[in-house]
CSV table of C-alpha atoms and ligand atoms in Angstrom, one decimal:
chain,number,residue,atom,x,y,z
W,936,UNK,CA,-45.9,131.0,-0.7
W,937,UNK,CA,-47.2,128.3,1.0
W,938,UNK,CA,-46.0,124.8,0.6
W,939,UNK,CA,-48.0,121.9,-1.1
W,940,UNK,CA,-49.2,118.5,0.9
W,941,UNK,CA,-50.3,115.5,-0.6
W,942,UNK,CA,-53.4,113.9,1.7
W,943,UNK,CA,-53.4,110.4,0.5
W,944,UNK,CA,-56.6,109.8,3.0
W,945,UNK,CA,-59.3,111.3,5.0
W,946,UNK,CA,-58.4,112.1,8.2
W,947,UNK,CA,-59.8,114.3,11.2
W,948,UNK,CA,-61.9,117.0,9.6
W,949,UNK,CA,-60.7,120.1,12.0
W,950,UNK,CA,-57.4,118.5,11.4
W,951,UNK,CA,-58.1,118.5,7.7
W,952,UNK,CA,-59.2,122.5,7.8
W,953,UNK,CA,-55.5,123.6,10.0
W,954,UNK,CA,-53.9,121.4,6.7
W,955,UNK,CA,-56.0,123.5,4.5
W,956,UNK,CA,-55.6,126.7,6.0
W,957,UNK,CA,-51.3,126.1,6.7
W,958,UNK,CA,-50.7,124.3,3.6
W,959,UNK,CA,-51.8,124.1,-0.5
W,960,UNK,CA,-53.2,120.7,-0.4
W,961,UNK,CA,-54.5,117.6,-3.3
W,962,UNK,CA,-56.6,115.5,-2.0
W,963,UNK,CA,-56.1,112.3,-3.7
W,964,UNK,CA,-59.2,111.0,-3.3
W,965,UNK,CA,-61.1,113.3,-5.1
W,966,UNK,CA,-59.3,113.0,-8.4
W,967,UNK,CA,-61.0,111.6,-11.1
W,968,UNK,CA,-57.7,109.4,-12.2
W,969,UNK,CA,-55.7,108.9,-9.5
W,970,UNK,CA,-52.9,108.1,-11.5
W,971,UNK,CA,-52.7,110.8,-13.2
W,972,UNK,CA,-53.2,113.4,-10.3
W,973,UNK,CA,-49.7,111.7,-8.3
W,974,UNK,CA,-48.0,112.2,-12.0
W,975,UNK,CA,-48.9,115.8,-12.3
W,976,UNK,CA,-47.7,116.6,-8.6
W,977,UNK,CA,-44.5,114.0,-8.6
W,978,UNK,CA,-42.4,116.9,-8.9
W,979,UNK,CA,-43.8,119.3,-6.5
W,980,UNK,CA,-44.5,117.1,-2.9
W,981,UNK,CA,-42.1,116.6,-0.7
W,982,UNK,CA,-44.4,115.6,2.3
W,983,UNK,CA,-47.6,114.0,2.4
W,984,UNK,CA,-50.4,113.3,5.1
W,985,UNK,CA,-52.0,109.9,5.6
W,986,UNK,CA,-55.3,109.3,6.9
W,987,UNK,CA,-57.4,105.9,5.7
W,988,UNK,CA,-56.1,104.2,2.9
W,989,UNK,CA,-53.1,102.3,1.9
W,990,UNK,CA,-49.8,104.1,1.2
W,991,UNK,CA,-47.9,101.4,-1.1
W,992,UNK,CA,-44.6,101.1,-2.6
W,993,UNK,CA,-46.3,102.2,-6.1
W,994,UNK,CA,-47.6,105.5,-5.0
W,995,UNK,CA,-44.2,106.5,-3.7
W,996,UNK,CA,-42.5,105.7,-6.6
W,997,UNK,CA,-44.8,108.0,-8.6
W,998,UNK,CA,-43.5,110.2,-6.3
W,999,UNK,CA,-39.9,110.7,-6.4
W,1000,UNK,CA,-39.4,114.0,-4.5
W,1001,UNK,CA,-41.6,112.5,-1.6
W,1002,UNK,CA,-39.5,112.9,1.7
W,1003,UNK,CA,-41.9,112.3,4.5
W,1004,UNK,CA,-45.2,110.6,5.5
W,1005,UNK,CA,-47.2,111.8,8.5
W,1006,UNK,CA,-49.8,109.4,9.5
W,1007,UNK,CA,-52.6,110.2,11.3
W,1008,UNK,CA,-53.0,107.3,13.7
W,1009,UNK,CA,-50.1,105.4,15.8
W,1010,UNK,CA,-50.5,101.5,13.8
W,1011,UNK,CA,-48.8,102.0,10.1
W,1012,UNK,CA,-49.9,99.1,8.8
W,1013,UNK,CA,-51.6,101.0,5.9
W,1014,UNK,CA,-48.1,102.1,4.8
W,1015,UNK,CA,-45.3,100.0,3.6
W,1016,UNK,CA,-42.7,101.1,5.8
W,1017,UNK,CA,-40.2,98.9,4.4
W,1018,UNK,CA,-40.2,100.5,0.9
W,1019,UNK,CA,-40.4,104.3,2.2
W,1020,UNK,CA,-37.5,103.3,4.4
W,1021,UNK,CA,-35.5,101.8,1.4
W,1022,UNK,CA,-36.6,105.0,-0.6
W,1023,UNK,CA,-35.3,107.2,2.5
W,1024,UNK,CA,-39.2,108.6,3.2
W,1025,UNK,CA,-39.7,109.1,7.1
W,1026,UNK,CA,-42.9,108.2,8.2
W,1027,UNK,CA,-44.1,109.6,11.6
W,1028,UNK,CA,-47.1,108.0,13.7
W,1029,UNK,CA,-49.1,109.4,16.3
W,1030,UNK,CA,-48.5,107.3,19.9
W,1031,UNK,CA,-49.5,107.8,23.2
W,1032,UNK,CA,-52.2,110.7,22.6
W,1033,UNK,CA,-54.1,107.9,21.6
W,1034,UNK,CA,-53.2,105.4,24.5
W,1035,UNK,CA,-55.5,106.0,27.2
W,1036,UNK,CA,-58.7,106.1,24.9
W,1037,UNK,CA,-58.0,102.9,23.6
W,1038,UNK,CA,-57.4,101.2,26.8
W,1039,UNK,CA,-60.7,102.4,27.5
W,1040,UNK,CA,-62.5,100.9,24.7
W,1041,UNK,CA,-60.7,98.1,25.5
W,1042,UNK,CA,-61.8,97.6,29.3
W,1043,UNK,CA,-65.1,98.4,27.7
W,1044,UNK,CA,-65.4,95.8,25.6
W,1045,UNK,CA,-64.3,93.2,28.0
W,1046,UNK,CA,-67.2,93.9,30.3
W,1047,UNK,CA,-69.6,94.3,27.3
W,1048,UNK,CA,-68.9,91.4,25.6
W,1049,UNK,CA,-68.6,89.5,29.3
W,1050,UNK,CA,-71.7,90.9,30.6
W,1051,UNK,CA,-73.8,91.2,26.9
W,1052,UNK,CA,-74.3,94.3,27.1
W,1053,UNK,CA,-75.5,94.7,23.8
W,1054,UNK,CA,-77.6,92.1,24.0
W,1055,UNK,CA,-79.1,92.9,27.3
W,1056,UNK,CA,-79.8,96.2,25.8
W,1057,UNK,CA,-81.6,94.7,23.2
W,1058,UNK,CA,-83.4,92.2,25.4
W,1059,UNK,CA,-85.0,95.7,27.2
W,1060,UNK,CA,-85.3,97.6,24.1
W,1061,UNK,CA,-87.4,94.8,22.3
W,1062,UNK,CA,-89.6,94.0,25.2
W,1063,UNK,CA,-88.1,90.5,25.9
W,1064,UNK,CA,-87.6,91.3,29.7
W,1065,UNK,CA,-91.7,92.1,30.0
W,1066,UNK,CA,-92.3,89.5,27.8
W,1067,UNK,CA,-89.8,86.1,28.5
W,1068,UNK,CA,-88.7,87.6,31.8
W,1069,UNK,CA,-85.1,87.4,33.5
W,1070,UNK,CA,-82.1,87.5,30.5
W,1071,UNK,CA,-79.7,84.8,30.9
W,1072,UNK,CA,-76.6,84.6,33.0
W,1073,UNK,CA,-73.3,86.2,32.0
W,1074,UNK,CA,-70.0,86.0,32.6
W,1075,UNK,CA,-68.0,87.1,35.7
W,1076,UNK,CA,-65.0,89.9,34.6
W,1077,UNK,CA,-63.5,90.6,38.2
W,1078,UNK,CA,-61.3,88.4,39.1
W,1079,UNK,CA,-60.6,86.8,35.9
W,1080,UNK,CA,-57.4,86.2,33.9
W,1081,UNK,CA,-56.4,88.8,31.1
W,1082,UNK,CA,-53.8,87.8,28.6
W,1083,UNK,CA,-52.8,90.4,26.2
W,1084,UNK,CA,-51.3,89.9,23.1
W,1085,UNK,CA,-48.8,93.3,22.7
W,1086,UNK,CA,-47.8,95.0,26.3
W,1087,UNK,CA,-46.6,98.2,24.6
W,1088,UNK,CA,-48.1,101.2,25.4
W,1089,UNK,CA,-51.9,100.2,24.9
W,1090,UNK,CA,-51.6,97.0,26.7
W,1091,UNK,CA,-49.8,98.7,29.5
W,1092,UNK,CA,-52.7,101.2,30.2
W,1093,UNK,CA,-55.0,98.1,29.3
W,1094,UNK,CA,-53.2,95.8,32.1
W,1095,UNK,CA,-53.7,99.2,34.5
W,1096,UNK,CA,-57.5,99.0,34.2
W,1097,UNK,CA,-57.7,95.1,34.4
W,1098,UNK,CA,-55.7,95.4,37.4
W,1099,UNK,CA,-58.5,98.0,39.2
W,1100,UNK,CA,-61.0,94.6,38.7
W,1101,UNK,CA,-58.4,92.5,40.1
W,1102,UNK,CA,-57.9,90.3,37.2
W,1103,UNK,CA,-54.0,88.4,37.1
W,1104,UNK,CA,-52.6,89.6,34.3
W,1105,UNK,CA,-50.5,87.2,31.3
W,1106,UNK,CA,-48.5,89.3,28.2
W,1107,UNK,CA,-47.1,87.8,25.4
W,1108,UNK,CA,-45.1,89.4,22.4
W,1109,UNK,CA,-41.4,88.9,21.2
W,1110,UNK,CA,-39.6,90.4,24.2
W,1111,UNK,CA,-40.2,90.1,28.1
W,1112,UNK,CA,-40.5,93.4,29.3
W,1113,UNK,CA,-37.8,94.2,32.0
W,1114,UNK,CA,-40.2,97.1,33.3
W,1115,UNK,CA,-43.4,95.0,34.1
W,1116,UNK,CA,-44.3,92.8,36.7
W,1117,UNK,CA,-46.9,90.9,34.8
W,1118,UNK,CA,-45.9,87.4,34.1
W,1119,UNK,CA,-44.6,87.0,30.6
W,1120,UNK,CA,-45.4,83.8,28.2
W,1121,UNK,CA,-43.5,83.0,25.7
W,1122,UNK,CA,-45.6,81.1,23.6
W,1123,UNK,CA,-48.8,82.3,22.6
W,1124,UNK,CA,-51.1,78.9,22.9
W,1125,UNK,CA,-50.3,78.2,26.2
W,1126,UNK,CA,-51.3,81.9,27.2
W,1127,UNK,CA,-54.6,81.6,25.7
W,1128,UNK,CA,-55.1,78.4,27.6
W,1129,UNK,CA,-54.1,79.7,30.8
W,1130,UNK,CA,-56.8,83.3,30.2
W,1131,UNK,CA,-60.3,84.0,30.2
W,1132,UNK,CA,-60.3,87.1,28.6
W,1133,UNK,CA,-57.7,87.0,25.1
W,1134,UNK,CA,-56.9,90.8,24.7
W,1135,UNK,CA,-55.1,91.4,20.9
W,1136,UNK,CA,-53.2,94.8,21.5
W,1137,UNK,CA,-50.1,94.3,19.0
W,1138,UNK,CA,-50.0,96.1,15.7
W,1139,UNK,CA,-51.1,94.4,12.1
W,1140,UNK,CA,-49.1,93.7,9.1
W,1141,UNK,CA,-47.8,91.0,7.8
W,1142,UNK,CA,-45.7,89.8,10.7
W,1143,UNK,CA,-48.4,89.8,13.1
W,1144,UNK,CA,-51.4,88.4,10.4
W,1145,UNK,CA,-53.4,85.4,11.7
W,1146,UNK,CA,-51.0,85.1,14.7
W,1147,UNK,CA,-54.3,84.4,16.4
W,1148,UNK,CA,-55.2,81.0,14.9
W,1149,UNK,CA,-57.3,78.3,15.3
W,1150,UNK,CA,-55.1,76.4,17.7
W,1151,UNK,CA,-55.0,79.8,19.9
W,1152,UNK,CA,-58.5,80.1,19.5
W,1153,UNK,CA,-59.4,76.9,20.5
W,1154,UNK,CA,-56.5,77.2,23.6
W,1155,UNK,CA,-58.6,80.2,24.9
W,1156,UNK,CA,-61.7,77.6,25.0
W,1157,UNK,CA,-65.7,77.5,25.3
W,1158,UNK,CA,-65.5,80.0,28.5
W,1159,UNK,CA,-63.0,82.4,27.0
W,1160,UNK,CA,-63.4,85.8,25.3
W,1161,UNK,CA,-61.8,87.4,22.3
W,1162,UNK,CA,-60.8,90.8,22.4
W,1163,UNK,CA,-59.7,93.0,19.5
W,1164,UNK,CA,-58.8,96.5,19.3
W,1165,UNK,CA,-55.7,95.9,17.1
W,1166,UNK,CA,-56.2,95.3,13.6
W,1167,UNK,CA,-58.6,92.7,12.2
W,1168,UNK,CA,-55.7,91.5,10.3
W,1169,UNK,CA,-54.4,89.8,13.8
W,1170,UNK,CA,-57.2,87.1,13.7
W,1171,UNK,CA,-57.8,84.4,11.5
W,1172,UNK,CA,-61.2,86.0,11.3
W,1173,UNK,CA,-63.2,83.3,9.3
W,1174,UNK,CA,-61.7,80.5,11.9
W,1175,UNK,CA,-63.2,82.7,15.0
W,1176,UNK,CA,-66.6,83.6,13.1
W,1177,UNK,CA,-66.4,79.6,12.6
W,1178,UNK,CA,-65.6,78.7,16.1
W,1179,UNK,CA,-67.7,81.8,17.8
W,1180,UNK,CA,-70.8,79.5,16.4
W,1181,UNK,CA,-69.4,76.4,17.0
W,1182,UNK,CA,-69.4,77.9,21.0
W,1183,UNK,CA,-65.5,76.7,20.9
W,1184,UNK,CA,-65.1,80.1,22.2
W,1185,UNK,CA,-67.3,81.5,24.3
W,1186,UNK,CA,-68.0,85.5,23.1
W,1187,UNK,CA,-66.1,88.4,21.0
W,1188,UNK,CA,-65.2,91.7,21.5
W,1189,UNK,CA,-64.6,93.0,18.4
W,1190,UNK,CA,-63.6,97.2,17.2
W,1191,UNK,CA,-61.3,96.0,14.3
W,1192,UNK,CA,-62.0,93.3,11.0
W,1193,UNK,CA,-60.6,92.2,8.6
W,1194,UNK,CA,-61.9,94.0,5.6
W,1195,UNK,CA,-63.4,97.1,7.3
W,1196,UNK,CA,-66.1,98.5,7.1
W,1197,UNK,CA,-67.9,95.1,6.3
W,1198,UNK,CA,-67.9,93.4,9.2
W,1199,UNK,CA,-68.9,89.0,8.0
W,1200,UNK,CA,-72.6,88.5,8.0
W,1201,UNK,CA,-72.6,85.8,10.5
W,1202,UNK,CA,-71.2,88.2,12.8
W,1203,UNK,CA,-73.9,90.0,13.1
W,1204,UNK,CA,-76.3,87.7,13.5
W,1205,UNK,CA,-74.3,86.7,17.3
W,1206,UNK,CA,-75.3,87.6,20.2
W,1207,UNK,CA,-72.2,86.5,21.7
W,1208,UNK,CA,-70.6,89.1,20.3
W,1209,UNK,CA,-70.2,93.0,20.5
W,1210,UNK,CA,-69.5,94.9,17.7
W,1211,UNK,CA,-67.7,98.5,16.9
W,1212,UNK,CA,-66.8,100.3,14.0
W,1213,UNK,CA,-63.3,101.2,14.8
W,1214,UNK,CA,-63.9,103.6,17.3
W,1215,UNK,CA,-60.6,103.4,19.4
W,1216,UNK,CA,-59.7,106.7,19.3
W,1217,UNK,CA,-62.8,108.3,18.2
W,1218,UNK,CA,-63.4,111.5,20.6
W,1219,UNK,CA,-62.8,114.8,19.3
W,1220,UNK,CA,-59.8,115.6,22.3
W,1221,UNK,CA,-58.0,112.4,21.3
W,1222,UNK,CA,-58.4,113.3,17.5
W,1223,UNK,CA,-57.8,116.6,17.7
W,1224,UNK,CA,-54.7,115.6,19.7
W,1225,UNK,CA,-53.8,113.0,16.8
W,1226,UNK,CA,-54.1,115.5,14.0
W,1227,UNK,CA,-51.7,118.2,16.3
W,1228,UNK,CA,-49.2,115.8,15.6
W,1229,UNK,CA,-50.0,115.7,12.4
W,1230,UNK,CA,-49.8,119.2,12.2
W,1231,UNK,CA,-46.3,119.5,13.9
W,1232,UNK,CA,-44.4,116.5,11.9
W,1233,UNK,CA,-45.1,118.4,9.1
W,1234,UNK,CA,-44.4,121.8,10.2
W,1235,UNK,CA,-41.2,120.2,11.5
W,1236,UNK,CA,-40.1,118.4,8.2
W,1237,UNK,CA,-40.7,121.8,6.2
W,1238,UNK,CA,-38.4,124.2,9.2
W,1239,UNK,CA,-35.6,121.6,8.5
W,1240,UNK,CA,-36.4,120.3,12.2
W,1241,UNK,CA,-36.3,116.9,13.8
W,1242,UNK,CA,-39.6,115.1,13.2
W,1243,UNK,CA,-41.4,114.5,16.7
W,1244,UNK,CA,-42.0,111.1,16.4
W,1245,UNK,CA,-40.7,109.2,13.6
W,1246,UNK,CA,-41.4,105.5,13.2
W,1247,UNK,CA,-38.4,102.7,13.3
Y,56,NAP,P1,-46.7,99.7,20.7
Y,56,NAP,O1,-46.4,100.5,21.9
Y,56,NAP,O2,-45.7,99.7,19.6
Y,56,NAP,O3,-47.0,98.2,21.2
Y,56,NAP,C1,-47.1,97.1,20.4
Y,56,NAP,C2,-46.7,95.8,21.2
Y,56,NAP,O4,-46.9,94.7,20.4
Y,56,NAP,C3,-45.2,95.8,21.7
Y,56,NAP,O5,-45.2,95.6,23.1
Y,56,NAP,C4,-44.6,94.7,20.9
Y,56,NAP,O6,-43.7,94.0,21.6
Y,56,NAP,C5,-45.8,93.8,20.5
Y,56,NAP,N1,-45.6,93.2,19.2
Y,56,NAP,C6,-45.1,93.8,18.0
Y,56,NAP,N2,-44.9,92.9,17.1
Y,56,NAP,C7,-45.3,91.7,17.6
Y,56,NAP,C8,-45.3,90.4,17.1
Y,56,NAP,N3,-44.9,90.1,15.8
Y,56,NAP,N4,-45.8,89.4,17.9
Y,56,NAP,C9,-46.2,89.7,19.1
Y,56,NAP,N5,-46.2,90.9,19.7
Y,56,NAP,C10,-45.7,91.9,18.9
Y,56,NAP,O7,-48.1,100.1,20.0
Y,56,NAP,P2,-49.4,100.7,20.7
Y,56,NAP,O8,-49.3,102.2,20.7
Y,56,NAP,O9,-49.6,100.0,22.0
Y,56,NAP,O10,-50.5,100.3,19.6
Y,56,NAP,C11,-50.7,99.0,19.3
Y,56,NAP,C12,-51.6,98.8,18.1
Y,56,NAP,O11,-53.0,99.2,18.4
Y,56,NAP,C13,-51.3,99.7,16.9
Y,56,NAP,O12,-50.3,99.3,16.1
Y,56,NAP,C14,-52.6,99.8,16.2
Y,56,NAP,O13,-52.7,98.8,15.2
Y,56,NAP,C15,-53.7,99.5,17.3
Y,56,NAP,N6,-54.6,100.6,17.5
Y,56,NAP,C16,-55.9,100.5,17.3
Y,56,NAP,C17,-56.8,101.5,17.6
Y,56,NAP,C18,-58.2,101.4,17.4
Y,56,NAP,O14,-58.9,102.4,17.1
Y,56,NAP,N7,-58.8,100.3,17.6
Y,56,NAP,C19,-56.2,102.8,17.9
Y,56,NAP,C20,-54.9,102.9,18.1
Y,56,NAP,C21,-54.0,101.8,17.9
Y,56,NAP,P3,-42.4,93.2,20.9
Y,56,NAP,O15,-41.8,94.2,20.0
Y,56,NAP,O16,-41.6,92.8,22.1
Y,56,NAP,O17,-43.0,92.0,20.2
């Protein structure tokens, strides 16, 4: 017989059919009454899958049997960790598949958002080059000084690429690495003050939300870029819309908000910004590589097996 999964979330849809096919699974958000649905199975899951959507202390005290979480994505922001913990849930993440894809939007969006990329592609598309001419200058990335906020794994592999342009290289987080030779500041102001490019690589929740303030904001100055493939929840995102048209900073590049998938108004309206929908790990190899570990956290938990990668 095969065992029953709650998926709290969509995730991965050839992910979703291996679940499907190994497992019975309730897909929570297709109930009617969600309420209801987590009461009828309370006594029969054991594990669940998480794709979008919160996982909050509520839903796991509706379900009392519930043992493990696999998320499908390496942040677990979504998930209050703390209460599963307390409740002895594991929750598993799904690191470093993801790492080198990231990095690459990353680099990406430096130079797009440096260069105005989007913008110079509109300037083509909407005949502005035959009709005003030259676009304006941009900005210079080579060369320049990248401070990332969070050297773990995705700032590593985004401090490898910056390197390749010869950019000096600034980290800040809690702890100086002892395995990197990238100079380490320990205060977060003075690292924006001393970059050009401000690259926000550390998870979200509530220990790292608005760490990027208005006084950082400001430190990073009228020539200096934003960069965000963390969580929106990182910046204070009304104080950088607010300073973006002020021109106290100088550009964004944005793949994560605040309250996805709207993305402010006034945002949009900026061509000193470039804008994603949370496409970090969005190719089908590193999905399909995310939703394999998925796969084997689960298959792990129900063989009685140690879980592959178990968060905290
Ligand atoms: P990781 O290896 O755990 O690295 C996180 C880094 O952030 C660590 O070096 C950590 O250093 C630092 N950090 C943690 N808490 C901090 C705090 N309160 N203040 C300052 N720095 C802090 O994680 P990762 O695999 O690189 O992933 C990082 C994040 O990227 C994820 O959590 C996720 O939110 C995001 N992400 C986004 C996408 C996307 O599609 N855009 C895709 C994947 C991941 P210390 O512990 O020393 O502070």
């Amino acid at each position: 017989m095969k065992h029953e999964i709650l998926m709290s979330g969509k995730m991965y849809a050839k992910t979703m059919e291996v679940l499907d096919a190994t497992y019975t699974t309730h897909k929570l958000w297709e109930a009617p009454d969600q309420k209801k649905k987590l009461a009828e199975l309370a006594p029969r899951i054991r594990a669940a899958a998480a794709g979008s959507g919160k996982f909050d202390a509520a839903m796991m005290d509706a379900l009392p049997n519930l043992k493990l979480i696999a998320n499908f994505g390496v942040g677990v922001d979504s998930i209050d960790v703390k209460a599963a913990t307390q409740r002895g849930i594991a929750v598993t993440n799904t690191p470093d598949v993801l790492t080198d894809e990231v990095a690459d939007l990353a680099m990406g969006l430096v130079i797009a958002a440096a260069r105005r990329m989007a913008f110079a592609d509109r300037y083509v598309r909407d005949g502005s080059w035959v009709n005003k001419g030259s676009m304006p200058f941009t900005r210079r990335v080579h060369g320049k000084t990248l401070g990332i906020l969070g050297l773990g794994r995705i700032g590593l592999a985004i401090a490898k690429r910056a390197e390749a342009f010869g950019m000096p290289i600034l980290y800040n987080q809690r702890r100086k690495r002892s395995d990197a030779n990238y100079r380490y500041v320990a205060d977060l102001t003075e690292m924006a003050k001393l970059s050009d490019f401000l690259m926000v690589s550390c998870p979200g929740g509530p220990e790292t939300a608005r760490l990027v303030n208005e006084k950082v904001l400001r430190a990073l100055g009228p020539d200096g870029i934003v960069v965000n493939i963390a969580r929106g929840s990182v910046i204070d995102e009304p104080v950088m819309v607010r300073l973006l048209k002020e021109g106290a900073i100088g550009g964004a590049g944005l793949d994560v908000f605040a309250d996805e998938p709207r993305v402010p108004a006034e945002l949009l309206a900026m061509d000193h910004v470039v804008l994603q929908p949370h496409q970090g790990s969005a190719t089908p190899e590193t999905r399909t590589a995310m939703g394999q570990l998925v796969i084997d956290n689960l298959a792990a938990f129900f063989a009685n097996k140690p879980l592959l990668t178990k968060v905290g």
